Amino acid sequence: MPKHDIFATKFARVYPLYVQKAERKNRTQEEVNQIICWLTGYNQAGLQQQIEQENDFETFFAQAPAIHPSSSLIKGVVCGVRVEEIQDPLMQKIRYLDKLIDELVKGKVMEKILRR
């Protein structure tokens, strides 16, 4: 089965789109970073390094220190698909991130977004 195109997409290309989407709804880049770091286990320096190295999503998630154990609590629909039902682990992680950013721009408080 061929790999999905998003796997080869550079994270550094999509990251500014996450930030722009958040800022249009009066949220901040710091909140976007907090979400990404929570999900992946990267610290701020590690996240910045991934962006500078222009790694694709596959590498970005493969090198992630630790996917948060509470990520399995992320539920909902992204692009018409329930994230909890996605079979491919990498696609599921990408959609988890999309869902968290969507929750941010819809005004959810960080405690709920980060499943606290």
Tab-separated table of C-alpha atoms in Angstrom:
chain	number	residue	atom	x	y	z
A	1	MET	CA	0.000	0.000	0.000
A	2	PRO	CA	1.522	3.366	-0.976
A	3	LYS	CA	2.327	5.886	1.730
A	4	HIS	CA	0.077	8.867	2.126
A	5	ASP	CA	1.464	12.174	0.782
A	6	ILE	CA	1.208	13.860	4.189
A	7	PHE	CA	3.882	11.508	5.587
A	8	ALA	CA	6.485	13.075	3.289
A	9	THR	CA	5.295	16.636	3.899
A	10	LYS	CA	7.798	18.729	5.813
A	11	PHE	CA	6.605	19.535	9.326
A	12	ALA	CA	8.306	22.939	8.978
A	13	ARG	CA	5.971	23.699	6.077
A	14	VAL	CA	2.805	22.916	8.057
A	15	TYR	CA	3.891	24.372	11.420
A	16	PRO	CA	3.423	28.041	10.356
A	17	LEU	CA	-0.080	27.130	9.144
A	18	TYR	CA	-0.936	25.798	12.619
A	19	VAL	CA	0.359	29.050	14.130
A	20	GLN	CA	-1.533	31.245	11.621
A	21	LYS	CA	-4.737	29.312	12.219
A	22	ALA	CA	-4.369	29.801	15.983
A	23	GLU	CA	-3.440	33.481	15.755
A	24	ARG	CA	-6.480	34.220	13.558
A	25	LYS	CA	-8.576	33.115	16.544
A	26	ASN	CA	-6.567	35.146	19.077
A	27	ARG	CA	-4.546	32.177	20.316
A	28	THR	CA	-0.737	32.182	20.447
A	29	GLN	CA	2.265	30.445	18.968
A	30	GLU	CA	3.235	29.511	22.540
A	31	GLU	CA	-0.059	27.627	22.915
A	32	VAL	CA	0.544	25.806	19.624
A	33	ASN	CA	4.041	24.877	20.819
A	34	GLN	CA	2.682	23.706	24.165
A	35	ILE	CA	0.228	21.402	22.396
A	36	ILE	CA	2.887	19.987	20.057
A	37	CYS	CA	5.327	19.426	22.925
A	38	TRP	CA	2.630	17.810	25.073
A	39	LEU	CA	1.681	15.364	22.311
A	40	THR	CA	5.202	14.474	21.169
A	41	GLY	CA	7.421	14.880	24.213
A	42	TYR	CA	9.670	17.381	22.453
A	43	ASN	CA	10.918	20.286	24.525
A	44	GLN	CA	11.047	23.749	22.954
A	45	ALA	CA	14.634	23.247	21.717
A	46	GLY	CA	13.782	19.855	20.221
A	47	LEU	CA	10.742	21.277	18.452
A	48	GLN	CA	12.813	24.131	17.047
A	49	GLN	CA	15.452	21.656	15.859
A	50	GLN	CA	12.818	19.613	14.010
A	51	ILE	CA	11.607	22.758	12.283
A	52	GLU	CA	15.129	23.848	11.324
A	53	GLN	CA	16.021	20.384	10.004
A	54	GLU	CA	12.865	20.441	7.877
A	55	ASN	CA	12.024	16.844	8.741
A	56	ASP	CA	8.926	15.306	7.229
A	57	PHE	CA	6.008	14.206	9.407
A	58	GLU	CA	7.190	10.587	9.363
A	59	THR	CA	10.605	11.578	10.757
A	60	PHE	CA	9.093	14.181	13.096
A	61	PHE	CA	6.952	11.576	14.833
A	62	ALA	CA	9.569	8.795	14.587
A	63	GLN	CA	12.056	10.989	16.467
A	64	ALA	CA	9.492	12.227	19.008
A	65	PRO	CA	10.762	11.485	22.517
A	66	ALA	CA	7.434	10.056	23.732
A	67	ILE	CA	3.865	10.310	22.515
A	68	HIS	CA	1.816	11.382	25.523
A	69	PRO	CA	0.029	8.449	27.168
A	70	SER	CA	-3.191	10.494	27.369
A	71	SER	CA	-3.245	10.961	23.599
A	72	SER	CA	-5.571	7.958	23.431
A	73	LEU	CA	-8.173	10.207	25.098
A	74	ILE	CA	-8.271	12.419	21.975
A	75	LYS	CA	-11.587	11.775	20.273
A	76	GLY	CA	-13.496	13.438	17.491
A	77	VAL	CA	-13.629	14.018	13.777
A	78	VAL	CA	-10.951	15.530	11.539
A	79	CYS	CA	-11.515	15.667	7.792
A	80	GLY	CA	-14.624	13.516	8.198
A	81	VAL	CA	-12.774	10.687	9.948
A	82	ARG	CA	-12.936	9.764	13.634
A	83	VAL	CA	-9.371	10.037	14.943
A	84	GLU	CA	-9.832	7.178	17.400
A	85	GLU	CA	-10.711	4.815	14.514
A	86	ILE	CA	-7.694	5.547	12.280
A	87	GLN	CA	-5.752	2.317	11.767
A	88	ASP	CA	-2.383	3.697	10.610
A	89	PRO	CA	-0.452	4.805	13.735
A	90	LEU	CA	1.384	7.644	11.964
A	91	MET	CA	-1.778	9.011	10.355
A	92	GLN	CA	-3.488	8.817	13.737
A	93	LYS	CA	-0.727	10.904	15.369
A	94	ILE	CA	-0.950	13.503	12.600
A	95	ARG	CA	-4.722	13.677	13.014
A	96	TYR	CA	-4.360	13.879	16.813
A	97	LEU	CA	-2.259	16.993	16.281
A	98	ASP	CA	-4.817	18.413	13.839
A	99	LYS	CA	-7.611	17.748	16.333
A	100	LEU	CA	-5.731	19.444	19.191
A	101	ILE	CA	-5.088	22.533	17.051
A	102	ASP	CA	-8.772	22.565	16.057
A	103	GLU	CA	-9.749	22.471	19.734
A	104	LEU	CA	-7.406	25.394	20.422
A	105	VAL	CA	-8.905	27.588	17.703
A	106	LYS	CA	-12.431	26.706	18.835
A	107	GLY	CA	-11.633	28.291	22.190
A	108	LYS	CA	-11.181	25.270	24.424
A	109	VAL	CA	-9.115	25.886	27.554
A	110	MET	CA	-5.622	24.381	27.611
A	111	GLU	CA	-6.391	22.081	30.548
A	112	LYS	CA	-9.080	20.341	28.486
A	113	ILE	CA	-6.998	20.286	25.304
A	114	LEU	CA	-4.128	18.657	27.202
A	115	ARG	CA	-6.531	16.112	28.737
A	116	ARG	CA	-5.870	17.159	32.344
